[in-house]
Amino acid sequence: MSDEALANLSTEERRFEPPAGLAAGANLTAASYGDAAADRLGFWAMQAERLSWDTRWEEVLDWSDPPFAKWFVGGRLNAAYNCVDRHVEAGAGDKVAFHWVGEPEGDTRDITYAQLMDEVCQAANALTELGIEAGDRVAIYMPMIPETVVAMLACARLGAPHTVVFGGFSADALASRVLDCGAKLIITADGGYRRGAPSALKPAVDEAVAKVEAEQSGLVENVLVVRRTGQDVAFDQNIDVWWHELVAGSSTEHTCESFDAEHPLYVMYTSGTTGKPKGILHTTGGYLVGAAYTHWGIFDLKPDTDVYWCTADVGWVTGHSYTVYGPLANQSTSVMYEGVPDAPHKGRWWEIIEKYKVSIFYTAPTAIRTFMKWGDEIPAKFDMSSLRVLGSVGEPINPEAYVWYRETIGGSRTPVVDTWWQTETGAIMISPLPGVTAAKPGSAMKAIPGIVADVVNDEGESVPDGSGGYLVIKEPWPSMLRTLWGDDERFKDTYWSRFKGMYFAGDGAKKDSDGDLWLLGRVDDVMNVSGHRLSTTEIESALVSHPKVAEAAVVGASDEMTGQSPVAFVILREAAGDGGTDIVKELRDHVAKEIGAIAKPSKIMIVAELPKTRSGKIMRRLLRDVAEHRDIGDVTTLADSTVMDLIGKGMATSSQD
Ligand code: PRX
């Protein structure tokens, strides 16, 4: 965000009051803040009552060994039972859990809770047959199809933590995650549909399995493959198993056991400041409490009447908490869509909202900005009067996009909840409440009831209203990450060492004159591209692994559509000469291969030198100035100040995008 935009924050005068009808019957009310503040643990215990526990907890929170939290100590439950079986037992078996919409038009499936239960039980029996037991890790690399949810829930049912890897990630990224968490099974599909064509997944899995095999022979015992597209795939009879043969043939009877509240539920890898992604560990009880409470409270969910749709892929944490666990724990009817927003036409999402009468809709600012660009006439063709709450997540939403979303998609009736949270937090932490808050466009407003957030200065002191600093969370919360998989030290260092006794989120934030919060983006070497987290170091490592590259520096430059985009500055090895005419394409493709297409730099500059301090540190600030076409600031600390002239001139004449 520019300095000017920062200065404007406090002068934002628009307020969007909650609609009277919504306010009158809202799930969370103004009193909820007071209730939670008066007895925070009692408030969380009340939220935990939404779940069905086989054994009730003895203690709400054990914080005797910070930052290692134990929530709902002694409690036992099964996450899959809570998401599925109990709703069937309560007589809601015929209720639709998912209106699934495939990308090819007409390819749809409505899945009831009873059907979901049968499929989860079959999958749990199939996994057991493949030798999966409680504690074993299972990697899931799938398109957005019902079997993905079934696979996750089957793992949860068995107490086998899943690690879902976004289908857009490369074979290398999949292999490194499988190795890091020691997954013995990979569940995948032959492919999915993207913009009308089947995309391939299985070849990437085969490549990943070969890589894993080279490092740790015998780790991956099986690959379970869903047939989605019917395209030809290589099939190794020794490890590959067809889902439709094994799962469909399994019994629909499966008795689930309960697990300790702190039993691992899943590991989700996300980018940190180093090249190696971090395995965020979430556990069963606290996570499910957090996901269920926030989904119910922040979206004002009325399970009997609402149709809810979160557009996030389940390969990201938003898909975990707000497509799978939160909605199912709350017995919601949700939409799940396989494809992209513009296939076969740019009104596809709005058509889906009209068809299923979606009432709660949750998406990312980058999508909203894209729709703004495509024009108001596209959503105007559809009847979206069913919508009553809109949500935004993943990156700061600029006020123009917020207002457009509210007016053009929400018909000026719907509150927009701008929800701030992270893979680490497991659930929404800062957000307006749709029935309470007079929301300001662009502000996530306040910590939700039960959460204590603040903005602090370098010394960890709370800043006064009107000032900026670092966002911190001051008290533990149920859905907090418990550690980084296999790396307690990195967990402590990354989140708990910067400010004593506080969780450091890595985001900058400002309190306006009313004390409301404005998120300002990351303060570390993590960038946010279309709401997806990428680390500059990870992309640098990918570039440096190319044989022609000697050194690389990557910065996240502001981008009107995607929030930020990676811009790379690369020094080639001498032996590579000028790298050849296709060097930029070659390097971009290389990054896609190493990490995934989302990490491809939008611009690559081949440079002779990088700006470094006398101690050899790359001055990324200067590179960001160049990438964002700003005047280059103070260069006095540079070892060689002429470097920036050369880079600046190069940037001005480069036209590639
Ligand atoms: O910088 C913040 C940004 O996304 C980061 C978390 O990314 P990830 O773990 O991938 O989770 C994304 C979905 C929850 C945060 O550190 N972020 C997320 N939501 C917002 C946001 N920035 C501003 N406003 C938001 N509403």
XYZ file of N, CA and C in Angstrom, residues 37-204:
504
model
N -14.787 -11.366 26.383
C -13.762 -10.647 27.146
C -13.883 -10.973 28.631
N -15.119 -11.145 29.098
C -15.325 -11.397 30.528
C -14.813 -12.778 30.930
N -14.953 -13.750 30.062
C -14.528 -15.111 30.394
C -14.129 -15.805 29.086
N -12.902 -15.548 28.684
C -12.465 -16.018 27.361
C -12.514 -17.540 27.249
N -11.999 -18.212 28.271
C -11.978 -19.674 28.183
C -13.388 -20.251 28.278
N -14.218 -19.599 29.080
C -15.622 -20.026 29.173
C -16.321 -19.849 27.833
N -15.970 -18.759 27.145
C -16.552 -18.494 25.826
C -16.155 -19.596 24.844
N -14.858 -19.971 24.883
C -14.399 -21.034 23.975
C -15.023 -22.375 24.342
N -15.201 -22.602 25.626
C -15.843 -23.862 26.040
C -17.266 -23.918 25.472
N -17.931 -22.759 25.479
C -19.285 -22.701 24.919
C -19.253 -23.023 23.422
N -18.241 -22.508 22.731
C -18.139 -22.793 21.286
C -17.854 -24.276 21.056
N -17.108 -24.877 21.979
C -16.775 -26.300 21.823
C -18.017 -27.179 21.947
N -19.059 -26.632 22.566
C -20.302 -27.392 22.710
C -20.984 -27.635 21.362
N -20.554 -26.885 20.318
C -21.153 -27.149 19.003
C -20.791 -28.531 18.494
N -19.711 -29.089 19.020
C -19.252 -30.395 18.537
C -19.768 -31.492 19.436
N -19.655 -32.711 18.925
C -20.036 -33.870 19.715
C -18.750 -34.531 20.212
N -18.604 -34.611 21.523
C -17.390 -35.162 22.133
C -17.699 -36.538 22.702
N -16.810 -37.489 22.449
C -16.997 -38.810 23.062
C -16.616 -38.756 24.530
N -15.599 -37.986 24.814
C -15.232 -37.733 26.212
C -15.085 -36.226 26.352
N -15.719 -35.661 27.344
C -15.629 -34.221 27.527
C -14.252 -33.842 28.072
N -13.786 -32.660 27.738
C -12.483 -32.185 28.211
C -12.520 -31.921 29.716
N -11.309 -32.005 30.304
C -11.206 -31.692 31.739
C -10.788 -30.250 31.949
N -10.017 -29.745 31.000
C -9.494 -28.385 31.134
C -9.578 -27.737 29.751
N -10.028 -26.477 29.695
C -10.186 -25.837 28.379
C -8.821 -25.606 27.739
N -7.877 -25.067 28.504
C -6.568 -24.747 27.936
C -5.467 -25.068 28.925
N -4.446 -25.748 28.424
C -3.226 -25.926 29.199
C -2.140 -25.098 28.493
N -1.756 -23.996 29.127
C -0.776 -23.067 28.541
C 0.443 -23.013 29.458
N 0.718 -24.187 30.076
C 1.797 -24.204 31.062
C 3.174 -24.272 30.402
N 3.199 -24.593 29.095
C 4.481 -24.728 28.410
C 4.456 -23.934 27.101
N 4.228 -22.600 27.204
C 4.087 -21.819 25.982
C 5.367 -21.872 25.148
N 5.296 -21.815 23.821
C 4.075 -21.626 23.032
C 3.372 -22.918 22.632
N 3.588 -23.984 23.386
C 2.934 -25.250 23.024
C 1.611 -25.359 23.773
N 0.534 -25.163 23.047
C -0.784 -25.127 23.690
C -1.469 -26.483 23.617
N -2.254 -26.752 24.647
C -3.151 -27.919 24.590
C -4.545 -27.401 24.888
N -5.449 -27.609 23.944
C -6.833 -27.157 24.129
C -7.744 -28.346 24.364
N -8.733 -28.138 25.215
C -9.748 -29.149 25.515
C -9.064 -30.444 25.982
N -8.235 -30.254 26.988
C -7.370 -31.317 27.492
C -8.208 -32.498 27.989
N -7.842 -33.663 27.503
C -8.538 -34.881 27.932
C -9.778 -35.178 27.099
N -10.210 -34.213 26.288
C -11.385 -34.433 25.443
C -11.061 -35.399 24.317
N -12.061 -36.155 23.898
C -11.872 -37.079 22.773
C -13.031 -36.932 21.797
N -12.689 -36.979 20.514
C -13.728 -36.819 19.480
C -13.197 -37.351 18.150
N -14.104 -37.481 17.206
C -13.695 -37.842 15.856
C -14.172 -36.735 14.913
N -13.246 -36.149 14.157
C -13.596 -34.998 13.310
C -14.581 -35.399 12.210
N -14.380 -36.559 11.599
C -15.267 -36.969 10.506
C -16.672 -37.262 11.039
N -16.743 -37.867 12.210
C -18.052 -38.119 12.822
C -18.780 -36.796 13.034
N -18.029 -35.808 13.483
C -18.627 -34.489 13.734
C -19.079 -33.796 12.450
N -18.385 -34.100 11.354
C -18.718 -33.444 10.087
C -19.818 -34.179 9.327
N -20.006 -35.447 9.618
C -20.931 -36.227 8.785
C -21.914 -37.061 9.603
N -21.424 -38.069 10.281
C -22.318 -39.070 10.896
C -23.361 -38.452 11.819
N -22.917 -37.515 12.644
C -23.859 -37.020 13.641
C -25.033 -36.305 12.984
N -24.824 -35.722 11.804
C -25.931 -35.063 11.111
C -26.914 -36.110 10.579
N -26.362 -37.231 10.125
C -27.221 -38.315 9.637
C -28.010 -38.881 10.824
N -27.302 -39.083 11.931
C -27.985 -39.603 13.133
C -29.072 -38.647 13.612
N -28.874 -37.360 13.361
C -29.861 -36.364 13.802
C -31.010 -36.219 12.797
N -31.016 -37.062 11.769
C -32.143 -37.059 10.820
C -31.926 -36.197 9.592
N -30.695 -35.703 9.395
C -30.448 -34.823 8.240
C -29.765 -35.562 7.091
N -29.916 -36.882 7.061
C -29.248 -37.683 6.025
C -29.607 -37.253 4.610
N -30.848 -36.774 4.413
C -31.263 -36.403 3.052
C -30.862 -34.980 2.673
N -30.315 -34.273 3.622
C -29.922 -32.893 3.328
C -28.682 -32.888 2.420
N -28.654 -31.956 1.476
C -27.496 -31.881 0.580
C -26.309 -31.261 1.327
N -25.195 -31.983 1.320
C -23.964 -31.431 1.899
C -23.255 -30.593 0.845
N -23.197 -31.120 -0.366
C -22.541 -30.389 -1.464
C -23.359 -30.439 -2.741
N -23.561 -29.255 -3.308
C -23.952 -29.190 -4.708
C -22.626 -29.089 -5.431
N -22.181 -30.198 -5.994
C -20.895 -30.155 -6.687
C -21.127 -29.812 -8.155
N -20.324 -28.882 -8.664
C -20.453 -28.439 -10.046
C -19.124 -28.683 -10.750
N -19.130 -29.599 -11.701
C -17.915 -29.842 -12.490
C -17.739 -28.714 -13.489
N -16.523 -28.568 -13.985
C -16.353 -27.487 -14.958
C -17.124 -27.721 -16.254
N -17.100 -28.944 -16.824
C -17.908 -29.157 -18.031
C -19.383 -28.930 -17.696
N -20.062 -28.127 -18.498
C -21.441 -27.767 -18.148
C -22.328 -29.012 -18.061
N -23.181 -29.023 -17.074
C -24.108 -30.140 -16.895
C -23.522 -31.274 -16.065
N -22.236 -31.216 -15.794
C -21.586 -32.274 -15.018
C -21.708 -31.911 -13.529
N -22.826 -32.265 -12.932
C -23.057 -31.864 -11.538
C -23.445 -33.072 -10.701
N -23.333 -32.922 -9.397
C -23.725 -34.003 -8.484
C -24.173 -33.379 -7.181
N -25.324 -33.771 -6.692
C -25.731 -33.346 -5.352
C -25.419 -34.489 -4.400
N -24.696 -34.195 -3.352
C -24.293 -35.260 -2.417
C -24.938 -34.988 -1.071
N -25.763 -35.927 -0.619
C -26.413 -35.736 0.679
C -25.465 -36.163 1.794
N -25.830 -35.794 3.018
C -25.013 -36.221 4.158
C -24.968 -37.747 4.261
N -26.093 -38.418 3.945
C -26.097 -39.886 4.033
C -25.147 -40.479 2.989
N -25.178 -39.919 1.782
C -24.260 -40.423 0.747
C -22.809 -40.145 1.122
N -22.585 -38.956 1.666
C -21.221 -38.601 2.061
C -20.719 -39.579 3.124
N -21.616 -39.919 4.051
C -21.223 -40.850 5.118
C -20.839 -42.205 4.517
N -21.664 -42.691 3.587
C -21.339 -43.982 2.959
C -19.974 -43.926 2.286
N -19.742 -42.829 1.559
C -18.483 -42.749 0.803
C -17.273 -42.595 1.718
N -17.448 -41.837 2.789
C -16.328 -41.667 3.725
C -16.021 -43.008 4.396
N -17.076 -43.755 4.758
C -16.857 -45.066 5.382
C -16.157 -46.014 4.414
N -16.611 -46.003 3.157
C -15.954 -46.869 2.162
C -14.481 -46.496 2.020
N -14.226 -45.201 1.931
C -12.832 -44.763 1.757
C -12.005 -45.112 2.996
N -12.604 -44.978 4.176
C -11.867 -45.311 5.405
C -11.518 -46.803 5.400
N -12.475 -47.639 4.990
C -12.188 -49.077 4.911
C -11.101 -49.357 3.874
N -11.161 -48.641 2.745
C -10.154 -48.847 1.692
C -8.767 -48.443 2.186
N -8.698 -47.317 2.883
C -7.391 -46.876 3.388
C -6.849 -47.885 4.401
N -7.743 -48.407 5.216
C -7.313 -49.416 6.191
C -6.729 -50.619 5.458
N -7.397 -50.993 4.364
C -6.896 -52.123 3.583
C -5.504 -51.831 3.012
N -5.253 -50.556 2.732
C -3.924 -50.180 2.226
C -2.919 -50.004 3.365
N -3.353 -50.321 4.565
C -2.408 -50.306 5.688
C -2.335 -48.994 6.440
N -3.264 -48.079 6.166
C -3.208 -46.785 6.859
C -3.799 -46.911 8.259
N -3.023 -46.454 9.215
C -3.464 -46.495 10.621
C -3.371 -45.103 11.215
N -3.962 -44.950 12.399
C -3.906 -43.656 13.094
C -2.455 -43.199 13.192
N -2.224 -41.940 12.858
C -0.877 -41.381 12.951
C -0.123 -41.396 11.632
N -0.497 -42.289 10.694
C 0.168 -42.309 9.381
C -0.210 -41.057 8.598
N 0.718 -40.541 7.822
C 0.408 -39.360 7.011
C 0.019 -39.744 5.585
N -0.959 -39.008 5.061
C -1.464 -39.268 3.709
C -1.435 -37.965 2.925
N -0.801 -37.980 1.755
C -0.792 -36.777 0.917
C -1.963 -36.842 -0.059
N -2.600 -35.706 -0.264
C -3.752 -35.634 -1.175
C -3.440 -34.577 -2.222
N -3.481 -34.976 -3.492
C -3.089 -34.088 -4.604
C -4.190 -34.238 -5.649
N -5.196 -33.395 -5.522
C -6.452 -33.663 -6.238
C -7.046 -32.401 -6.848
N -7.913 -32.582 -7.839
C -8.716 -31.441 -8.316
C -9.882 -31.218 -7.358
N -10.727 -30.258 -7.660
C -11.870 -29.953 -6.784
C -13.046 -30.879 -7.112
N -12.950 -32.103 -6.651
C -14.017 -33.075 -6.897
C -14.466 -33.646 -5.555
N -15.651 -34.241 -5.487
C -16.150 -34.715 -4.196
C -15.201 -35.700 -3.519
N -14.510 -36.511 -4.318
C -13.610 -37.508 -3.721
C -12.511 -36.850 -2.892
N -12.186 -35.601 -3.182
C -11.145 -34.913 -2.407
C -11.627 -34.727 -0.968
N -12.874 -34.303 -0.831
C -13.445 -34.126 0.510
C -13.573 -35.494 1.190
N -14.020 -36.472 0.418
C -14.165 -37.823 0.978
C -12.808 -38.319 1.478
N -11.774 -38.085 0.695
C -10.431 -38.544 1.085
C -9.979 -37.861 2.374
N -10.207 -36.554 2.469
C -9.802 -35.831 3.681
C -10.542 -36.390 4.898
N -11.842 -36.574 4.732
C -12.637 -37.036 5.876
C -12.303 -38.483 6.245
N -11.960 -39.285 5.240
C -11.577 -40.673 5.542
C -10.302 -40.680 6.372
N -9.367 -39.813 6.020
C -8.127 -39.700 6.808
C -8.473 -39.266 8.237
N -9.303 -38.232 8.342
C -9.671 -37.723 9.667
C -10.344 -38.816 10.484
N -11.164 -39.606 9.816
C -11.893 -40.668 10.505
C -10.936 -41.690 11.110
N -9.828 -41.921 10.379
C -8.849 -42.908 10.849
C -7.776 -42.288 11.742
N -7.825 -40.987 11.894
C -6.780 -40.327 12.697
C -5.456 -40.269 11.960
N -5.521 -40.347 10.617
C -4.305 -40.279 9.794
C -4.200 -38.864 9.237
N -3.278 -38.043 9.748
C -3.227 -36.654 9.295
C -3.017 -36.554 7.784
N -3.821 -35.703 7.145
C -3.625 -35.525 5.705
C -2.781 -34.291 5.455
N -2.125 -34.312 4.310
C -1.478 -33.094 3.858
C -1.938 -32.897 2.431
N -2.790 -31.882 2.249
C -3.325 -31.645 0.911
C -2.362 -30.703 0.199
N -1.922 -31.120 -0.974
C -1.009 -30.291 -1.764
C -1.811 -29.761 -2.948
N -1.833 -28.445 -3.100
C -2.585 -27.799 -4.177
C -2.215 -28.431 -5.525
N -3.239 -28.791 -6.313
C -3.021 -29.470 -7.591
C -2.210 -28.654 -8.587
N -2.071 -27.352 -8.343
C -1.275 -26.504 -9.241
C 0.202 -26.526 -8.897
N 0.551 -27.172 -7.793
C 1.966 -27.254 -7.443
C 2.657 -28.331 -8.276
N 3.968 -28.180 -8.389
C 4.743 -29.073 -9.250
C 5.039 -30.406 -8.568
N 5.569 -31.329 -9.379
C 5.995 -32.633 -8.861
C 7.051 -32.444 -7.769
N 7.951 -31.488 -7.970
C 9.003 -31.249 -6.974
C 8.405 -30.800 -5.652
N 7.432 -29.883 -5.733
C 6.795 -29.378 -4.512
C 6.076 -30.515 -3.803
N 5.405 -31.354 -4.566
C 4.702 -32.504 -3.964
C 5.716 -33.429 -3.292
N 6.802 -33.727 -4.010
C 7.807 -34.647 -3.457
C 8.387 -34.104 -2.159
N 8.683 -32.806 -2.109
C 9.323 -32.283 -0.896
C 8.355 -32.341 0.286
N 7.065 -32.164 0.024
C 6.078 -32.239 1.110
C 5.884 -33.680 1.581
N 5.841 -34.598 0.619
C 5.698 -36.021 0.968
C 6.877 -36.452 1.835
N 8.066 -36.022 1.434
C 9.270 -36.392 2.192
C 9.261 -35.751 3.571
N 8.906 -34.477 3.622
C 8.980 -33.767 4.899
C 8.045 -34.380 5.940
N 6.850 -34.757 5.514
C 5.942 -35.295 6.547
C 5.899 -36.824 6.523
N 6.652 -37.439 5.616
C 6.732 -38.895 5.609
C 5.420 -39.566 5.252
N 4.798 -39.115 4.153
C 3.504 -39.693 3.761
C 3.701 -41.044 3.082
N 2.928 -42.056 3.519
C 3.109 -43.357 2.881
C 2.089 -43.637 1.796
N 1.092 -42.777 1.701
C 0.079 -42.932 0.652
C -0.141 -41.578 -0.004
N -0.316 -41.585 -1.337
C -0.718 -40.361 -2.041
C -2.071 -40.649 -2.694
N -3.029 -39.780 -2.453
C -4.322 -39.926 -3.135
C -4.378 -38.855 -4.215
N -4.706 -39.268 -5.433
C -4.701 -38.319 -6.551
C -5.801 -38.688 -7.540
N -5.783 -38.034 -8.694
C -6.743 -38.348 -9.749
C -5.985 -38.358 -11.063
N -6.629 -38.923 -12.092
C -5.953 -38.883 -13.395
C -5.825 -37.433 -13.863
N -6.753 -36.586 -13.453
C -6.681 -35.171 -13.813
C -7.938 -34.462 -13.374
N -8.068 -33.211 -13.774
C -9.294 -32.458 -13.504
C -9.575 -31.633 -14.745
N -10.609 -30.809 -14.704
C -10.876 -29.965 -15.869
C -10.492 -28.524 -15.583
N -9.806 -27.946 -16.519
C -9.410 -26.536 -16.415
C -9.547 -25.888 -17.769
N -10.421 -24.893 -17.819
C -10.695 -24.184 -19.075
C -10.983 -25.150 -20.207
N -11.892 -26.094 -19.903
C -12.383 -26.950 -20.963
C -11.525 -28.153 -21.286
N -10.306 -28.195 -20.816
C -9.437 -29.315 -21.178
C -9.052 -30.093 -19.929
N -8.907 -31.399 -20.080
C -8.454 -32.163 -18.912
C -7.011 -31.794 -18.573
N -6.759 -31.535 -17.307
C -5.384 -31.264 -16.898
C -4.831 -32.551 -16.293
N -3.538 -32.696 -16.353
C -2.946 -33.943 -15.865
C -2.463 -33.791 -14.428
N -2.669 -34.811 -13.618
C -2.112 -34.806 -12.260
C -1.219 -36.026 -12.053
N -1.670 -37.156 -12.586
C -0.968 -38.412 -12.330
C 0.499 -38.382 -12.774
N 0.831 -37.794 -13.958
C 2.253 -37.768 -14.326
C 3.106 -37.038 -13.289
N 2.559 -35.976 -12.691
C 3.323 -35.255 -11.665
C 3.517 -36.150 -10.443
